[in-house]
Each structure stands twice: as structure tokens, then as C-alpha cells.
CSV table of C-alpha atoms in Angstrom, one decimal:
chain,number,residue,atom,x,y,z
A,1,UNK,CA,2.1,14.5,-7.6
A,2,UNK,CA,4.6,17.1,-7.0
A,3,UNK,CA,2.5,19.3,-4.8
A,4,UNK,CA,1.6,16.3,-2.7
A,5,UNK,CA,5.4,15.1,-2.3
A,6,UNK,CA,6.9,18.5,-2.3
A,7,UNK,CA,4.4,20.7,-2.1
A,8,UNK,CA,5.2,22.5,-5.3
A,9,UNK,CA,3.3,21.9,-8.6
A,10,UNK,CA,4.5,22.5,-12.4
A,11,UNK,CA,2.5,22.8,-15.2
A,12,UNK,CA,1.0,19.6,-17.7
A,13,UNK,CA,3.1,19.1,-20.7
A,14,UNK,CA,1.8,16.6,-23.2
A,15,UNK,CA,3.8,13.7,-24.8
A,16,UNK,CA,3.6,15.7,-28.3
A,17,UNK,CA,4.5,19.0,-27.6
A,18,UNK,CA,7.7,20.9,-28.3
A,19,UNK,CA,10.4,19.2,-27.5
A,20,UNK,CA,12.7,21.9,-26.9
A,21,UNK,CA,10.3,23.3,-23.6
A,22,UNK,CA,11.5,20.2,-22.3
A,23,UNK,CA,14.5,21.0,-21.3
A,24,UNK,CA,16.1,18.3,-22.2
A,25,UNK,CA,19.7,18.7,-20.7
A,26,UNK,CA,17.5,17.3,-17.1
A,27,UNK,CA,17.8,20.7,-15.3
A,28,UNK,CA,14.1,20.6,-13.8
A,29,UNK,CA,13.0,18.4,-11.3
A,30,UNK,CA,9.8,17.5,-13.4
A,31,UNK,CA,12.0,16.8,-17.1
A,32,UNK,CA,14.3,14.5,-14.8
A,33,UNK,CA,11.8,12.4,-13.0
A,34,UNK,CA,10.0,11.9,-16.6
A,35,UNK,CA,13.5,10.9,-17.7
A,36,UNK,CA,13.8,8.6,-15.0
A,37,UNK,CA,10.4,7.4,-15.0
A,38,UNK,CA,11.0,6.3,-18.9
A,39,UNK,CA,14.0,4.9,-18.6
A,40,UNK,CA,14.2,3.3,-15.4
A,41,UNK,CA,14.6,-0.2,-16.1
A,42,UNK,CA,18.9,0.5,-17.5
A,43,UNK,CA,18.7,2.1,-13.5
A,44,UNK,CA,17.0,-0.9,-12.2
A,45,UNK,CA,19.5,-3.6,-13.8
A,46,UNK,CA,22.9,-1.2,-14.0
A,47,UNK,CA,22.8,0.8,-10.9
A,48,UNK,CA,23.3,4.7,-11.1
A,49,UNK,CA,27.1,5.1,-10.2
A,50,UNK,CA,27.4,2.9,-14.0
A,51,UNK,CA,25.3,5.1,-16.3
A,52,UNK,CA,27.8,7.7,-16.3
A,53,UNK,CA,30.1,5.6,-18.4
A,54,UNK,CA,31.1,6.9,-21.5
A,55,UNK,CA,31.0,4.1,-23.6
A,56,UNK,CA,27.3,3.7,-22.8
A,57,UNK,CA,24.9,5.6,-25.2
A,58,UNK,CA,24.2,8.9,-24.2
A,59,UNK,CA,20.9,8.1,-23.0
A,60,UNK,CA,22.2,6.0,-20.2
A,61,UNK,CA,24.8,9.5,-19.7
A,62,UNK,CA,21.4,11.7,-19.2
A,63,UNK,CA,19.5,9.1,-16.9
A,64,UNK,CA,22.4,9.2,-14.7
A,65,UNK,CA,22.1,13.0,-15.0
A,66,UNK,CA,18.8,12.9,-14.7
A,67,UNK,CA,19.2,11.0,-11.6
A,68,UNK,CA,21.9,13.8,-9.9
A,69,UNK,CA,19.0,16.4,-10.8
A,70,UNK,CA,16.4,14.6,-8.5
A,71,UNK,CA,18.6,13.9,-6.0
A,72,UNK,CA,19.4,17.5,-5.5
A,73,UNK,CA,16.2,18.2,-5.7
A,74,UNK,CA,15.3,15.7,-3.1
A,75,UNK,CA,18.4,17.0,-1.0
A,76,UNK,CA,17.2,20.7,-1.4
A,77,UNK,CA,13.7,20.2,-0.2
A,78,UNK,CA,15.2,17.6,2.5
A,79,UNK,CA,16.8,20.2,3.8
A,80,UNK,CA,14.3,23.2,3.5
A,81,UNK,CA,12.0,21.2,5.4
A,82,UNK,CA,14.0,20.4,8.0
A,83,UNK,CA,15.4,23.9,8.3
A,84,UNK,CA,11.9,25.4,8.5
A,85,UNK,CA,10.9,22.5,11.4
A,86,UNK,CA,14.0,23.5,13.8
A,87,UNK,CA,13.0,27.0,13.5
A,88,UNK,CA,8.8,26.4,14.6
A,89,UNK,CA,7.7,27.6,11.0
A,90,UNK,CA,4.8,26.6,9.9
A,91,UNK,CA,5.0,23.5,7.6
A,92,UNK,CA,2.6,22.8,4.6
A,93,UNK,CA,1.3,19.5,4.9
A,94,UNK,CA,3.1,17.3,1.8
A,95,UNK,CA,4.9,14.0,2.0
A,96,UNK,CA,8.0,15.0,2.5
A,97,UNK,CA,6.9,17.2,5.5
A,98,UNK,CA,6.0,13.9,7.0
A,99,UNK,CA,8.6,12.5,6.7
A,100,UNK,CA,11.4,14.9,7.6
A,101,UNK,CA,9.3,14.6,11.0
A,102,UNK,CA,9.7,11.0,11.4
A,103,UNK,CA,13.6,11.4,10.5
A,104,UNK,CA,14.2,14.3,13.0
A,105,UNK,CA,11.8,12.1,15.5
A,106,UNK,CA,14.6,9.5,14.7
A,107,UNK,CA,17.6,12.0,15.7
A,108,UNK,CA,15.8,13.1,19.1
A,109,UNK,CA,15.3,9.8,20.2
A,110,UNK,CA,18.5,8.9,19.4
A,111,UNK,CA,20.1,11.9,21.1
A,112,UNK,CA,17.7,11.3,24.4
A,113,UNK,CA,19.3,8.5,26.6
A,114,UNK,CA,16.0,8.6,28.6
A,115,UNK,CA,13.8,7.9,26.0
A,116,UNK,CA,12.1,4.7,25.0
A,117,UNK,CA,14.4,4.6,21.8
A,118,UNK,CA,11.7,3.2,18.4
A,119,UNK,CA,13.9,3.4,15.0
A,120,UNK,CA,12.7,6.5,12.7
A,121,UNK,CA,13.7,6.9,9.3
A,122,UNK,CA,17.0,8.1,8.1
A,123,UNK,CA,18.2,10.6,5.6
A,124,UNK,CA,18.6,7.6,3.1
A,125,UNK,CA,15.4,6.2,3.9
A,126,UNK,CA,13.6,9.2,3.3
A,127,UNK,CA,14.9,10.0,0.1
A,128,UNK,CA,13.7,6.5,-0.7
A,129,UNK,CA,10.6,6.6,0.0
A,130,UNK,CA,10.1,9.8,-1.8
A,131,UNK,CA,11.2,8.1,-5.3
A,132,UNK,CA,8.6,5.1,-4.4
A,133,UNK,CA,6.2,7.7,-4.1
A,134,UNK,CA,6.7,9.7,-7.3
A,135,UNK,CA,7.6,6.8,-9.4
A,136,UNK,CA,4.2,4.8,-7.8
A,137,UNK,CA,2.4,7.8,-8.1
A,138,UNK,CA,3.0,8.6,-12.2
A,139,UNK,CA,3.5,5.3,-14.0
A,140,UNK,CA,0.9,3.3,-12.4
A,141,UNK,CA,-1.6,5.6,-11.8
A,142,UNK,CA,-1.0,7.0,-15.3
A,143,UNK,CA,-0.9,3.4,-16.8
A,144,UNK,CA,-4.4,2.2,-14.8
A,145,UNK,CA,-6.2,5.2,-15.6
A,146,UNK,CA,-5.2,5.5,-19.5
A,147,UNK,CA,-6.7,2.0,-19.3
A,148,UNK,CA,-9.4,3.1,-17.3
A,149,UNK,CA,-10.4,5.9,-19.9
A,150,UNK,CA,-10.3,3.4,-22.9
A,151,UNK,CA,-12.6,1.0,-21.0
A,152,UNK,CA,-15.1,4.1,-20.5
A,153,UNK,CA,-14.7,4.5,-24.2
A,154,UNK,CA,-16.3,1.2,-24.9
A,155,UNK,CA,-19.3,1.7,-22.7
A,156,UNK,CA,-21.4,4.9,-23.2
A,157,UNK,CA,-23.7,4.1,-20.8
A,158,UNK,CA,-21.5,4.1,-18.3
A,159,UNK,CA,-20.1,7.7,-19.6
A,160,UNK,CA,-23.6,8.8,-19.0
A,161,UNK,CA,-23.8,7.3,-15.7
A,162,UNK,CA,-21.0,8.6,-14.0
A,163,UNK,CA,-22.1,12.2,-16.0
A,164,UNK,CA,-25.2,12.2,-14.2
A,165,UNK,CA,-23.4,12.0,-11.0
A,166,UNK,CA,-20.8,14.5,-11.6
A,167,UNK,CA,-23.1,16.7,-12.7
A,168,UNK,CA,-25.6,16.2,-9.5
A,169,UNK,CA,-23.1,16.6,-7.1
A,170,UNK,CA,-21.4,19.3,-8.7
A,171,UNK,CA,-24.3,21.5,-9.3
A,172,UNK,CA,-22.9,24.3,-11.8
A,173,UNK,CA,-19.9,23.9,-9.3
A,174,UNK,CA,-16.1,24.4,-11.0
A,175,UNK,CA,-14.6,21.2,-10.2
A,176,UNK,CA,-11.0,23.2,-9.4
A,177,UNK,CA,-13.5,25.3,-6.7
A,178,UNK,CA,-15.6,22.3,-4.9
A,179,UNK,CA,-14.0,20.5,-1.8
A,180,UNK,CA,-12.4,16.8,-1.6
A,181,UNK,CA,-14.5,16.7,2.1
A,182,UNK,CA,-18.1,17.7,0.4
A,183,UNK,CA,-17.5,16.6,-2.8
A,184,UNK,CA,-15.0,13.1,-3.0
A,185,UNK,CA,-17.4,11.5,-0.2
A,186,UNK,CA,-20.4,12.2,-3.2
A,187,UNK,CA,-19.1,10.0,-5.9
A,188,UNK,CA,-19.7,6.2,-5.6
A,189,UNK,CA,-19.8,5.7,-9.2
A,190,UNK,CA,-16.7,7.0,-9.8
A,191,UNK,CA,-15.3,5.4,-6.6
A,192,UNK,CA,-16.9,2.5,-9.0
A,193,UNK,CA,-15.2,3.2,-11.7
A,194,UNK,CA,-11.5,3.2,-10.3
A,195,UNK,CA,-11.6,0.0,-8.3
A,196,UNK,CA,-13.7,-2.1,-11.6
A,197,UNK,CA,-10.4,-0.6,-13.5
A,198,UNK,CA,-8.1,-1.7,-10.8
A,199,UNK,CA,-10.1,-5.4,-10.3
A,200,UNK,CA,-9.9,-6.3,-14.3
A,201,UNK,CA,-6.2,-4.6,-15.2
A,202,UNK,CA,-4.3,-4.4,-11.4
A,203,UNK,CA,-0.8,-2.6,-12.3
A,204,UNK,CA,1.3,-4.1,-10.1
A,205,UNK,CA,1.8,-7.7,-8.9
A,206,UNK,CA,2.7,-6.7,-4.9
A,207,UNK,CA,5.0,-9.4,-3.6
A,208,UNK,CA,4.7,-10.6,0.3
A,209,UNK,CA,6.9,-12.9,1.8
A,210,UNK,CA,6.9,-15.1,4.9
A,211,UNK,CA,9.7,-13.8,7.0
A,212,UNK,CA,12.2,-14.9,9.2
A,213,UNK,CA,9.4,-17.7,10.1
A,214,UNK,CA,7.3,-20.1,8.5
A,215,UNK,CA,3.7,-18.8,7.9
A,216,UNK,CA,0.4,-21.3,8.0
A,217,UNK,CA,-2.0,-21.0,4.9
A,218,UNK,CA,-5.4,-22.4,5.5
A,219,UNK,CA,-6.9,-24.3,2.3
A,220,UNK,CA,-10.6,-25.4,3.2
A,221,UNK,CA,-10.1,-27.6,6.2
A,222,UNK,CA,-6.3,-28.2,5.8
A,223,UNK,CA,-3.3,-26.1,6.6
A,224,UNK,CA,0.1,-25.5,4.4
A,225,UNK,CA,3.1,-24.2,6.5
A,226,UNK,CA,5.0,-21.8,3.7
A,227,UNK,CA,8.2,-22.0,4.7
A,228,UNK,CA,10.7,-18.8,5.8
A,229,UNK,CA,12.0,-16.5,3.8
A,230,UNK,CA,9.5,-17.7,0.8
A,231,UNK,CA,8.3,-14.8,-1.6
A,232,UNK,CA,4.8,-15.4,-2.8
A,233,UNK,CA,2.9,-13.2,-5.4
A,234,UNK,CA,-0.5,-13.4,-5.6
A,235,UNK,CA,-2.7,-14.3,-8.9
A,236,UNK,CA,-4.7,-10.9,-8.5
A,237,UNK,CA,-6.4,-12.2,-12.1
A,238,UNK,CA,-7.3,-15.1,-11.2
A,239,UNK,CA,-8.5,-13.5,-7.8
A,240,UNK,CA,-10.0,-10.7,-8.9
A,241,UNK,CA,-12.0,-13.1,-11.6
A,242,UNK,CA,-13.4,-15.7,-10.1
A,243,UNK,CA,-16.9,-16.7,-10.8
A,244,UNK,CA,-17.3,-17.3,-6.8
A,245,UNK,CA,-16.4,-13.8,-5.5
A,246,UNK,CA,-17.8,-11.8,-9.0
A,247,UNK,CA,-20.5,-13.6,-10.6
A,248,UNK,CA,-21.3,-15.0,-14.4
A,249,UNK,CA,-20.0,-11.1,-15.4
A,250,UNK,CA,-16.9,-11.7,-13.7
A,251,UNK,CA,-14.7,-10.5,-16.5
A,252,UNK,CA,-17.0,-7.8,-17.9
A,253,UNK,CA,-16.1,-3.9,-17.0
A,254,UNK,CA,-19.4,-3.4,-14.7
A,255,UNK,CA,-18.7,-0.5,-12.6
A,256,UNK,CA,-22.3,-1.0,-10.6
A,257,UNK,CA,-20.9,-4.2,-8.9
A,258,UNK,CA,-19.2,-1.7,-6.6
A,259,UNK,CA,-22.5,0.4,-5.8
A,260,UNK,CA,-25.5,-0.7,-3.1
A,261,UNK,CA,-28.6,0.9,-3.0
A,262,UNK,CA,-30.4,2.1,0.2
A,263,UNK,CA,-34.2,2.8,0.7
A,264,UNK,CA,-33.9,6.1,3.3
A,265,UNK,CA,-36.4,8.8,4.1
A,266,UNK,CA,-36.4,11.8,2.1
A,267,UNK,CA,-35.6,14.9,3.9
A,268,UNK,CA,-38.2,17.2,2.1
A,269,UNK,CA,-41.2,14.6,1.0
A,270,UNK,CA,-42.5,12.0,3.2
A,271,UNK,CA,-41.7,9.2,0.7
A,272,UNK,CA,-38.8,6.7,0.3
A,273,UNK,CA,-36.1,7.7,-1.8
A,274,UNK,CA,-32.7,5.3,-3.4
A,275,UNK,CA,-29.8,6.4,-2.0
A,276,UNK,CA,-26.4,4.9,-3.2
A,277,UNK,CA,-23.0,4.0,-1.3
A,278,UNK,CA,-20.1,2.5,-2.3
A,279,UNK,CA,-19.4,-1.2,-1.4
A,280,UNK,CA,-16.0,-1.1,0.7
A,281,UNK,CA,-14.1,-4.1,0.2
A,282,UNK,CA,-13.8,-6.3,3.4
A,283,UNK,CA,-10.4,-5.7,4.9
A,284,UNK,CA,-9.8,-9.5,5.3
A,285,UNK,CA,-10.0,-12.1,3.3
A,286,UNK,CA,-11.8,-10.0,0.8
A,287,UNK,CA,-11.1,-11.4,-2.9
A,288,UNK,CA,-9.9,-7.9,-4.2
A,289,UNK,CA,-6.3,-6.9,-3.3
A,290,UNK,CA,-5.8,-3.9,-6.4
A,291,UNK,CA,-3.8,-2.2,-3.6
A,292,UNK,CA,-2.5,-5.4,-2.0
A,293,UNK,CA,-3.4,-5.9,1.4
A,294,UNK,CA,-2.6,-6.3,5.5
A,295,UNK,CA,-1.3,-3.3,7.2
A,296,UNK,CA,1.6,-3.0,4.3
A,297,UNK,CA,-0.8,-2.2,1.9
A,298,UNK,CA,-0.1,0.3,-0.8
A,299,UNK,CA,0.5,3.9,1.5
A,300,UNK,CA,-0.4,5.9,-2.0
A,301,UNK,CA,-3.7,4.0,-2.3
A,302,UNK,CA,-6.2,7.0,-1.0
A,303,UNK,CA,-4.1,9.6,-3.3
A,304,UNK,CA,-4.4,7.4,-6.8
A,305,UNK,CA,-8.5,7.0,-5.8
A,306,UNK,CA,-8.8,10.6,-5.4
A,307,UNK,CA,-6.6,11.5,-8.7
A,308,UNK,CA,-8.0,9.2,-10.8
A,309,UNK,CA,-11.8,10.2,-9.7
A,310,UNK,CA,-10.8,14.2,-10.0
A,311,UNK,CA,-9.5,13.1,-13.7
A,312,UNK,CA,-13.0,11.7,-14.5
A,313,UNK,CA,-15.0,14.3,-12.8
A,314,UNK,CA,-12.9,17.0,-15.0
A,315,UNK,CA,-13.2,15.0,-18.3
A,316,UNK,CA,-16.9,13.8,-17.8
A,317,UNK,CA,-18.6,16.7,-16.6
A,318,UNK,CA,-18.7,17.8,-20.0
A,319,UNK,CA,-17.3,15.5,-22.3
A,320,UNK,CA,-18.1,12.2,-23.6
A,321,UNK,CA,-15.3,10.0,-25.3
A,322,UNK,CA,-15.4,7.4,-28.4
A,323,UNK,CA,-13.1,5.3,-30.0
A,324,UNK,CA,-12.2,6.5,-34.0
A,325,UNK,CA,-13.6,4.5,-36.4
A,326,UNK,CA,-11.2,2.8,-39.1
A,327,UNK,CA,-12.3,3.2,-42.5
A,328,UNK,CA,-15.7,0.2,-43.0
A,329,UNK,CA,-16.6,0.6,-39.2
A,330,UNK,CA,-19.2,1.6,-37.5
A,331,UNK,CA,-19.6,3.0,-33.4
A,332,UNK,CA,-20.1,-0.5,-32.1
A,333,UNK,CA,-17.7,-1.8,-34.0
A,334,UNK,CA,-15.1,0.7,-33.3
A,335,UNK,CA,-16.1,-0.1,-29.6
A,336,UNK,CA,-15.5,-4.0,-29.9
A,337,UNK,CA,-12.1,-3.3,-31.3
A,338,UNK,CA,-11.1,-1.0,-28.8
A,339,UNK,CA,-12.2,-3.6,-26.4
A,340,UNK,CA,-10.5,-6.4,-27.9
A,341,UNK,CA,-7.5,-4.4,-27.6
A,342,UNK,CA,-7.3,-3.4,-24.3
A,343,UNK,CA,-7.7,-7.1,-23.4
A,344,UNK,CA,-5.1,-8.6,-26.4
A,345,UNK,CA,-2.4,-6.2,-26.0
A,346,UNK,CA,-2.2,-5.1,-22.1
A,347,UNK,CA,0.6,-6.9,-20.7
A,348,UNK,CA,3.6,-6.4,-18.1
A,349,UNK,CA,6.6,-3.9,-18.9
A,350,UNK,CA,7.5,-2.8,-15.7
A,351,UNK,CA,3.9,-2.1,-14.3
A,352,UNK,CA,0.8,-3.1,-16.5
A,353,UNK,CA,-0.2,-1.0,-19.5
A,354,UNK,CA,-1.3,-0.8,-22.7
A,355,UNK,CA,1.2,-2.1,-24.9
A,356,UNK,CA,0.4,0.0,-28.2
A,357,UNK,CA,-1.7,2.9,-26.7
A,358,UNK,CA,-0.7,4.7,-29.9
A,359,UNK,CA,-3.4,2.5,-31.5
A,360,UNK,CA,-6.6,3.6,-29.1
A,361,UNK,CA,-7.5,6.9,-30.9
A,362,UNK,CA,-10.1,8.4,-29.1
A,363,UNK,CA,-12.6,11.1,-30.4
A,364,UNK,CA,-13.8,13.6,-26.8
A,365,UNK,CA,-16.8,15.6,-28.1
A,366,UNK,CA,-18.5,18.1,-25.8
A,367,UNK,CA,-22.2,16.7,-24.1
């Protein structure tokens, strides 16, 4: 996520290593968006300039820290960019590449009497959109695929499913040395995969609202007028379970509902071969909104579908996962209450997640 917002990446640290190569006093950029990330709802409800009190306990002291750290580091490669633009140099092509253009686009215009003036962004805005990204980027992705990988635990046929495509594609290829234009375009059953998670567990409830006018809402053959300024949230589970648009198995993790099957000639034998392609979701009125919808859909959308398929194709290539059995289990049974979990105890914090994740132990053994 760095490397696409910044263009600089830092190394994975797991929740359960040493705590003191985490640098806890916030110094890095990556320790103080975690900080942030965990702690974000006291930012959310007090507002940074009141963390810093010092009555507050001293993890409300280092969030607001934490947040100084990121804002200097948003600042620093703000400014990098935008040094390295007025000079001609050639840019790397991250997020906040793009949008230093569209704030210096914003200057010229202004500065141009002649020019047909269209707001940009601003300094402001693009530091805001950078935190969207990063905090989008890590918690719900992280939370949908955690999910994602349990789910997968509870269905080994669909492990070997998505194995046998990896595995086709790749061809003794190193993941970290194939392509995201020959290889991402390959891998409709993982494709599957993400948007079955994302149907059955979406992580975030994307509000819309009606705007300075009222808005009609067709209903059959009668029409509601919403009025303005209304806020509406969609019931994505309710949407994205219904019998009508998803079948009997509407609430069953089934992957292949994604996938359609075409009969094509073979390019080296005269006969007919299967050749599968993922089923795009219509882009209106289509009864799956994981990423919301209309042209303010989610922006990160493509990045999360290609993260969370490059996670599967490194875990699945040549591993299989299983839930631990408790003590008087066996495999299915472990399965079932993995899968009773995931359903009993995923519920809203600030995104959806797995409440108790701590519970899911998972065995990865090599194929």
C-alpha cells in the first residue's frame, strides 16, 4: 500500500513479533499509520488538536504523535513530488503522483486568467485523500480478506480449485516474477473468490445521499421522491442475499456463481474446448454493490481485487489451509465450527471483521 501511495514499500511485520522493532515512540511512517489505523476511532470522536492533552492516557498522547509523524510524512512526499514535477523529472507512477498533478493543475488554472478555470484539488485535499486511501486500503482490505482466508478454510475443494488455476497459469512461474497484464487477466476463480467474499461479508456500508434536490426511486410501477439532503445506506445483506438475484444457495460461499463457461475452438486440436471468464457485474442496477456503485464508486476498488487475488495466488500455489481441531473433533467438524464462527461473530467495529479472530486457528500445510 505504501508503494502504491508513495511509491516506497517497507517490510511485513507480524502482529506477534518483537515489539521493540516497532518503534514504538511513532517515528516511521509505517509504525504510525498502524497506530492510527488501531486507534482511530478516539481520532474520529475527539479530533487531533485534543489527543495531545495530558490528562488523557498516554495512548491518546502517541495517536496524536502518531498523527504529526504521518502528516510529515504526507507533507515530505507532498513536497518531493511536486519539486521533482516543476523541474520535468521523471515521476514514478503512485497515488500521490496523481495527485500532486491535479493540485498543481489547480494552481495553473488559477494563475491563468484565460483559462477555462475547473476547481483541482488543494494542498488539504490531497493530503486527505491520501489518508482515505491508506486507511481504505489496510483495514478493509485486511479485514475482507482475513475473512476471505477463513472461508477458504472451510471449503477444500475450493482450495483445490483455485490451486489448479494458479498453478496452470503460473506454469513453474515465481509469482513475484509473472506480470499483472499476462497473469491478473488469467485468474477468474480467484476474481471469484474476492467478489463471493465481498458479496457475503461487504466491509463497509457506503452511504449516498440525495443532494441539494430531491431524487425519484422507482419501486415496481410506482415512484418515491427521497427528499433533499436525505442520507440513505443501502442493505448490501439483504441485497447481496436475495433468493431473486442469487438463487436457493444465496447465502452459501460458492465462488463458481462468478465464473461462465465458454465452448471455443482449440488452438492446436480441431475439437471444442471450456474456456472460463469471469461474470462482470452489470454496472446498473446490478444487485451487487461490494464496492458501492454510480461513478463515486470506491476509487481503490481495482487495487484491493488485485491485492487480495496476489495474496491467494502466493498462499495457494503451494499451500493448503485447515482450521485446528479442538480436542473430540474431527476435519469436518473443525470446518463447521469455523464456519459457524465466521457467521456468529463478524459484526461492525469500524469496518466489518471478525470479532474474535484470535479464535480461527488455522493449520497451512505444504500441497
Amino acid at each position: 500500500m505504501s508503494g502504491a501511495v508513495f511509491g516506497k514499500s517497507y517490510s511485513f511485520r507480524g502482529a506477534e513479533e518483537d515489539s521493540s522493532s516497532a518503534k514504538e515512540d511513532s517515528s516511521s511512517y509505517g509504525e504510525a499509520l498502524r497506530i492510527i489505523l488501531d486507534r482511530c476511532i478516539p481520532l474520529v470522536v475527539l479530533g487531533r488538536k485534543h489527543l495531545s492533552k495530558p490528562w488523557l492516557p498516554k495512548s491518546f498522547r502517541e495517536l496524536y504523535q502518531a498523527t504529526l509523524v504521518f502528516q510529515e510524512h504526507m507533507t515530505e512526499a507532498y513536497e518531493t513530488e511536486k519539486g521533482a514535477m516543476m523541474r520535468n523529472e521523471k515521476l514514478e507512477n503512485n497515488l500521490m503522483t496523481s495527485l500532486v498533478r491535479a493540485s498543481l493543475t489547480n494552481a495553473d488554472q488559477k494563475r491563468s486568467a484565460t483559462a477555462s478555470y475547473q476547481e483541482g484539488l488543494t494542498e488539504e485535499e490531497v493530503y486527505g485523500n491520501v489518508f482515505v486511501f491508506n486507511f481504505a486500503g489496510h483495514d478493509a482490505t485486511a479485514n475482507t480478506l482475513a475473512i476471505g482466508i477463513c472461508l477458504l478454510a472451510t471449503r477444500p475443494d475450493i482450495q483445490e480449485w483455485i490451486a489448479e488455476e494458479i498453478n496452470a497459469v503460473l506454469n513453474g512461474v515465481e509469482p513475484k516474477d509473472s506480470s499483472y497484464e499476462t497473469t491478473f487477466p488469467r485468474l477468474p476463480r480467484c476474481l471469484a473468490v474476492v467478489f463471493e467474499t465481498v458479496r457475503l461479508y461487504t466491509a463497509v456500508a457506503i452511504s449516498k445521499t440525495t443532494g441539494p434536490s430531491p431524487q425519484p426511486l422507482k419501486l415496481g410501477s410506482s415512484t418515491v421522491l427521497i427528499p433533499k439532503n436525505t442520507t440513505l445506506i443501502p442493505n448490501y445483506s439483504a441485497l447481496h442475499t436475495h433468493p431473486r438475484y442469487w438463487g436457493d444457495d444465496s447465502e452459501e460461499f460458492e465462488p463458481s456463481r462468478w465464473i461462465t463457461h465458454f465452448r471455443t475452438n482449440d488452438s492446436q486440436t480441431p475439437s471444442l474446448r471450456s474456456v472460463e471468464h469471469f461474470k462482470e457485474p452489470a454496472t446498473r442496477n446490478s444487485p451487487f454493490v461490494g464496492w458501492s456503485g454510480g461513478a463515486r464508486n470506491c476509487p481503490g476498488r481495482k487495487f484491493a481485487q488485485v491485492e487480495f487475488v496476489g495474496v491467494l495466488v502466493g498462499l495457494f500455489r503451494d499451500f493448503k489451509v485447515k482450521p485446528v481441531p479442538l480436542e473430540g473433533e474431527n476435519d469436518e467438524m473443525a470446518r463447521a465450527r469455523l464456519l459457524n464462527q465466521i457467521r456468529m461473530d463478524t459484526g461492525m467495529r469500524l469496518l466489518l471483521q471478525m470479532l474474535h479472530p484470535e479464535k480461527a486457528v488455522l493449520r497451512w500445510t505444504r500441497r
